[in-house]
Short mmCIF file of C-alpha atoms and ligand atoms in Angstrom, two decimals:
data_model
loop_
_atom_site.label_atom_id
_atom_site.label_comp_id
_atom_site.label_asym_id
_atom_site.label_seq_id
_atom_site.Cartn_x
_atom_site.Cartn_y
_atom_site.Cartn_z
CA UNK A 1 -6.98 9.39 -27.80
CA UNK A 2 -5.54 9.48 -31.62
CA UNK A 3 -8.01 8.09 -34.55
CA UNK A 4 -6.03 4.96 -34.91
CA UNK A 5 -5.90 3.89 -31.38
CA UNK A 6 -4.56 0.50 -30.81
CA UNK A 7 -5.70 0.13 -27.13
CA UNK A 8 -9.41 0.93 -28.61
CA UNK A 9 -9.28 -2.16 -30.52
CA UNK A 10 -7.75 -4.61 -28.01
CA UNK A 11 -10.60 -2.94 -25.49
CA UNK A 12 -12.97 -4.30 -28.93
CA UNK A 13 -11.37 -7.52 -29.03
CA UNK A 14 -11.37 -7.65 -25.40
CA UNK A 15 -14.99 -6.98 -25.13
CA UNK A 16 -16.15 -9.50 -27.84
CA UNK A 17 -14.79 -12.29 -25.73
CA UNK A 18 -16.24 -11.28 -22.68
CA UNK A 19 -19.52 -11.74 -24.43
CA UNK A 20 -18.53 -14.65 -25.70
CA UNK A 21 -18.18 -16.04 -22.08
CA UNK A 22 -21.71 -14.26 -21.08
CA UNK A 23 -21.42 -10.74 -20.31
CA UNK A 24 -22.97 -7.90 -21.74
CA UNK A 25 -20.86 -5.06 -22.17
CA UNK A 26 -21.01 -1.54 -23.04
CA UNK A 27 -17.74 0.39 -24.53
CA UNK A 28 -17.13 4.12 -22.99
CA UNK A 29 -15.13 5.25 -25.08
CA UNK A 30 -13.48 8.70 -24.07
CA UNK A 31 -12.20 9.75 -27.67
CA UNK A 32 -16.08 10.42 -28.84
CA UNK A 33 -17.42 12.08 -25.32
CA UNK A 34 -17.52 15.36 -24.30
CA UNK A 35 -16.44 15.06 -20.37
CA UNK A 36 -15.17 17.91 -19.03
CA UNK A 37 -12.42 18.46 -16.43
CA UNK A 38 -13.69 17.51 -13.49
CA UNK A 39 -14.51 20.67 -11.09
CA UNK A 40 -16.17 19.66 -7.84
CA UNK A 41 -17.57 22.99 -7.29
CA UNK A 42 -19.68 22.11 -10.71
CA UNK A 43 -23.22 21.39 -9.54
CA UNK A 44 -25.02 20.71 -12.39
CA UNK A 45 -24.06 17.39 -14.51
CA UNK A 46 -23.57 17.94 -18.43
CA UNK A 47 -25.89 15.30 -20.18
CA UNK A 48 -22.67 12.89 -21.23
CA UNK A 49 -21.83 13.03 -17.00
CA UNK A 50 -25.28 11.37 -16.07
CA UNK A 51 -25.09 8.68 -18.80
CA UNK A 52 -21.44 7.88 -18.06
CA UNK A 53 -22.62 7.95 -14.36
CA UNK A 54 -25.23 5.89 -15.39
CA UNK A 55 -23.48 3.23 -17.02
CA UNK A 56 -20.77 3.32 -14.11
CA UNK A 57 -23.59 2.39 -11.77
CA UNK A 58 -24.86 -0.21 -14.07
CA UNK A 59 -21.77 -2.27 -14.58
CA UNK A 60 -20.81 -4.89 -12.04
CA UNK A 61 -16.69 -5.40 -13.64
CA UNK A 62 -15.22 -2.71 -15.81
CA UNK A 63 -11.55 -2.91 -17.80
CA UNK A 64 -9.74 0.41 -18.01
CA UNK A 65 -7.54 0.73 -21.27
CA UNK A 66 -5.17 3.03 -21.96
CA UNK A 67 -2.02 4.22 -23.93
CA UNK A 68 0.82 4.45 -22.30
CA UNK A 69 1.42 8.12 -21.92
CA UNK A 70 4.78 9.40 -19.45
CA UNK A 71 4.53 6.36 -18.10
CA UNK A 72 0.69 6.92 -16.98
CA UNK A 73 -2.89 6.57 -18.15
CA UNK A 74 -3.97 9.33 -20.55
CA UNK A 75 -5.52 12.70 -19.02
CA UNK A 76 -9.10 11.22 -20.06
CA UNK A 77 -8.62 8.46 -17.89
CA UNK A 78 -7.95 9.96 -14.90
CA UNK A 79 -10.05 12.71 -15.46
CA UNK A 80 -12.73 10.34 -16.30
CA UNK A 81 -11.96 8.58 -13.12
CA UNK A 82 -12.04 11.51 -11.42
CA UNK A 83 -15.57 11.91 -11.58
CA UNK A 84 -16.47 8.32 -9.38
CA UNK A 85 -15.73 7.00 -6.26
CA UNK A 86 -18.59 4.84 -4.90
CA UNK A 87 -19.79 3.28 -7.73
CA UNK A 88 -16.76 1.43 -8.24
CA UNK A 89 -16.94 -0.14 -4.71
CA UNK A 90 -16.81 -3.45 -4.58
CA UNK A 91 -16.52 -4.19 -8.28
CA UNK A 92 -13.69 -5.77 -10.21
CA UNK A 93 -10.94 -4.12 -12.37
CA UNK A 94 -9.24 -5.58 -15.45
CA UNK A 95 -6.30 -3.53 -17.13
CA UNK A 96 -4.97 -2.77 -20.89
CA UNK A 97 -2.08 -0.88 -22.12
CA UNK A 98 -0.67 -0.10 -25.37
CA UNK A 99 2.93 0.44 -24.55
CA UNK A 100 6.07 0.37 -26.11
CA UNK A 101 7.72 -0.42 -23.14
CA UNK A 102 5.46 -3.00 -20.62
CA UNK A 103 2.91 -0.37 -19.23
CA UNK A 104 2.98 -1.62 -15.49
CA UNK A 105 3.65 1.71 -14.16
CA UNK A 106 0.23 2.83 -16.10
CA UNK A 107 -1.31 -0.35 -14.92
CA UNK A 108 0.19 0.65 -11.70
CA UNK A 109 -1.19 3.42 -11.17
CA UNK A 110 -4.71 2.79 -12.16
CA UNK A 111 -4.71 0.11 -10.05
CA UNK A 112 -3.82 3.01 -7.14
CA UNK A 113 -6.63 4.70 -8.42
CA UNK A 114 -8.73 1.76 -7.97
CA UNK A 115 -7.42 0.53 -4.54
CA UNK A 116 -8.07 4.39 -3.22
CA UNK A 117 -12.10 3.78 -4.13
CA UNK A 118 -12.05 0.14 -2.73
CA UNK A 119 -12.49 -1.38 -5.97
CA UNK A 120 -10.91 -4.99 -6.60
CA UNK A 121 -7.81 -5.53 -9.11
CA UNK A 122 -7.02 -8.50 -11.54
CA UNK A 123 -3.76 -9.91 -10.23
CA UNK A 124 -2.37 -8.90 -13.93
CA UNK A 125 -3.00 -7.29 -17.23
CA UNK A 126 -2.23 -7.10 -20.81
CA UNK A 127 0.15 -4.97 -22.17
CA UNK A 128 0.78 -4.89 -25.73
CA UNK A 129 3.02 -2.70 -28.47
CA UNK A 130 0.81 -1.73 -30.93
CA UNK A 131 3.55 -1.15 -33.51
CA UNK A 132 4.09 -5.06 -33.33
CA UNK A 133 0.84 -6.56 -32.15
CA UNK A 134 -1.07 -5.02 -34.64
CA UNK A 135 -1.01 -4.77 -38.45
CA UNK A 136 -1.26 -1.82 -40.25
CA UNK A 137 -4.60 -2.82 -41.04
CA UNK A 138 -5.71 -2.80 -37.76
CA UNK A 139 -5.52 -6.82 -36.97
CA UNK A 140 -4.27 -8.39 -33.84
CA UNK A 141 -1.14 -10.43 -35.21
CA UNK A 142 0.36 -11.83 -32.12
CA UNK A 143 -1.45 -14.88 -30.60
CA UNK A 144 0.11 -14.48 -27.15
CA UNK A 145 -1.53 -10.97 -26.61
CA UNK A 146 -5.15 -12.34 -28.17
CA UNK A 147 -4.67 -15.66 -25.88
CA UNK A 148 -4.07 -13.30 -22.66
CA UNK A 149 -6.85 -10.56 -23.86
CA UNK A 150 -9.42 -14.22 -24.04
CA UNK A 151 -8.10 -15.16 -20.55
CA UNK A 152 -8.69 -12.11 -19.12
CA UNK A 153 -12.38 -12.07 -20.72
CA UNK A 154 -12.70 -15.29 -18.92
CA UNK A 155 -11.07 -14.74 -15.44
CA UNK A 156 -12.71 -11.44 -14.97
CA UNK A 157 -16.35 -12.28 -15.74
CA UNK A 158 -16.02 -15.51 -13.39
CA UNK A 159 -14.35 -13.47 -10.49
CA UNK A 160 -16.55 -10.88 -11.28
CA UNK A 161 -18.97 -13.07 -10.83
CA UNK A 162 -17.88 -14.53 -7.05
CA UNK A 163 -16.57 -10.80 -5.71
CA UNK A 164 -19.67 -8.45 -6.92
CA UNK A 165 -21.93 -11.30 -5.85
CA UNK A 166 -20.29 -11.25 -2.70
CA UNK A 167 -20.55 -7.66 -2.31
CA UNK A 168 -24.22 -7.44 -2.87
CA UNK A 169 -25.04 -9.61 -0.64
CA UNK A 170 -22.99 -7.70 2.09
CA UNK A 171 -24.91 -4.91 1.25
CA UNK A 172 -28.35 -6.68 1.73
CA UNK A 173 -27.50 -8.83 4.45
CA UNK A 174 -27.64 -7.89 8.12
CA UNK A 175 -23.29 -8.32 9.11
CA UNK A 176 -22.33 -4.81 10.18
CA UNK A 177 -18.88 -5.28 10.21
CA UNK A 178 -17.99 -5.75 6.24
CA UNK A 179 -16.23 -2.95 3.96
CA UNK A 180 -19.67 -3.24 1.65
CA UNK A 181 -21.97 -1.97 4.89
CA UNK A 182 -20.18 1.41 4.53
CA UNK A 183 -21.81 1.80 1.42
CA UNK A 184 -25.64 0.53 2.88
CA UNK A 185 -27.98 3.64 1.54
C1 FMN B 1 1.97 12.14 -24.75
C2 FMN B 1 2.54 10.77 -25.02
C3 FMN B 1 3.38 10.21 -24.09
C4 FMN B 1 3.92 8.93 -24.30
N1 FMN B 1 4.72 8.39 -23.35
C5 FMN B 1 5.16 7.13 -23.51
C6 FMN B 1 5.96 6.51 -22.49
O1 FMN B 1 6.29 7.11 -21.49
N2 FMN B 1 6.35 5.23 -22.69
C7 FMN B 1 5.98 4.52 -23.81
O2 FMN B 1 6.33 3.35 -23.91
N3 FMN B 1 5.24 5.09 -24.78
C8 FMN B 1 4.83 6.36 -24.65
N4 FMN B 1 4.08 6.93 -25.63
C9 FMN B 1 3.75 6.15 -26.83
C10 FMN B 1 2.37 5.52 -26.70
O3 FMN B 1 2.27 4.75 -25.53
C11 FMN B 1 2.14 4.62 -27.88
O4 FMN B 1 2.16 5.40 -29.04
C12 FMN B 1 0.84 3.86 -27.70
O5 FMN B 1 1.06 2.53 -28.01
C13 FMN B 1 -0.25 4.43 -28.54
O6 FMN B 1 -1.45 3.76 -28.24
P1 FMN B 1 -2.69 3.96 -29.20
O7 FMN B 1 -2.42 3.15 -30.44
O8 FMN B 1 -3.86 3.45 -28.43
O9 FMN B 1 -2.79 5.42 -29.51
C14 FMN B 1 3.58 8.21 -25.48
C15 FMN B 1 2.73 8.81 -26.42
C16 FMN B 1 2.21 10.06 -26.20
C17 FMN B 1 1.28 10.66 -27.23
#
């Protein structure tokens, strides 16, 4: 959430190589939106609600980033996952954390958060110190963390691929008894 975020530019970084294996990607990035704490007795959405919803809806793999705050994701995380339940169905989850420990507890727990609205989790993460990893400049100086950030660029948009393929065509097709007919409009 601060200026200098280091998790903000791995999420960059992270999103310039999943284009580079043939997504398109959009950045959300909660530092410049105005969402507010989620009340479900609010009934009508504030403008930045329906284009986050909308973007939700449009993406088919997301990666949640995140400092490592208490040993959690940041209040703008949850809050932000607050707000969606369905539209992550089905879809596929990749994780970063800027820790100075190893952030699996945050990782952790999004991946509860995820699990809860029958979303799909990468078997791992990255997890990076940003005191170490990064320059003061703001480069990525440690190879391992850039080599896992490309890896997960690659692994998620090819299971992405397989699982929200898969999904789709649960909800089209005529098999009643698959998790994805639950969510048949
Ligand atoms: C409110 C708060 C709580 C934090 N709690 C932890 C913590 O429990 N464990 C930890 O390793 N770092 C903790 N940190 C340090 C941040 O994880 C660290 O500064 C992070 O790498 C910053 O990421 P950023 O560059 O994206 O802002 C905390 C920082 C803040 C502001």
């Amino acid at each position: 959430m601060r200026q200098q975020s280091k998790t903000a530019l791995a999420l960059r970084l992270f999103l310039d190589f999943a284009a580079k294996q043939g997504a398109e990607a959009r950045m959300l990035d909660l530092r410049s939106v105005e969402l507010p704490m989620y009340r479900p007795d609010q009934e009508t959405p504030s403008e930045a609600q329906k284009s986050i919803t909308a973007d939700v809806e449009w993406a088919d793999a997301f990666v949640l980033a995140t400092p490592d705050y208490h040993g959690s994701m940041s209040g703008a995380m949850k809050n932000f996952l607050d707000y969606h339940w369905e539209e992550l169905a089905g879809k596929i989850f990749g994780y970063i954390c800027s820790s100075h420990e190893k952030g699996l507890t945050v990782m952790d727990q999004m991946r509860t958060v995820v699990r809860q609205c029958y979303g799909w989790s990468m078997p791992y993460g990255v997890a990076f110190d940003g005191r170490a990893d990064f320059s003061a400049g703001g480069a990525l100086q440690n190879p391992r963390v850039e080599q896992r950030l490309k890896m997960m660029a690659r692994d998620l948009v090819v299971y992405g691929t397989l699982i929200r393929g898969q999904f789709i065509e649960d909800l089209a097709g005529p098999e009643a008894n698959t998790f994805a007919a639950t969510y048949r409009g």
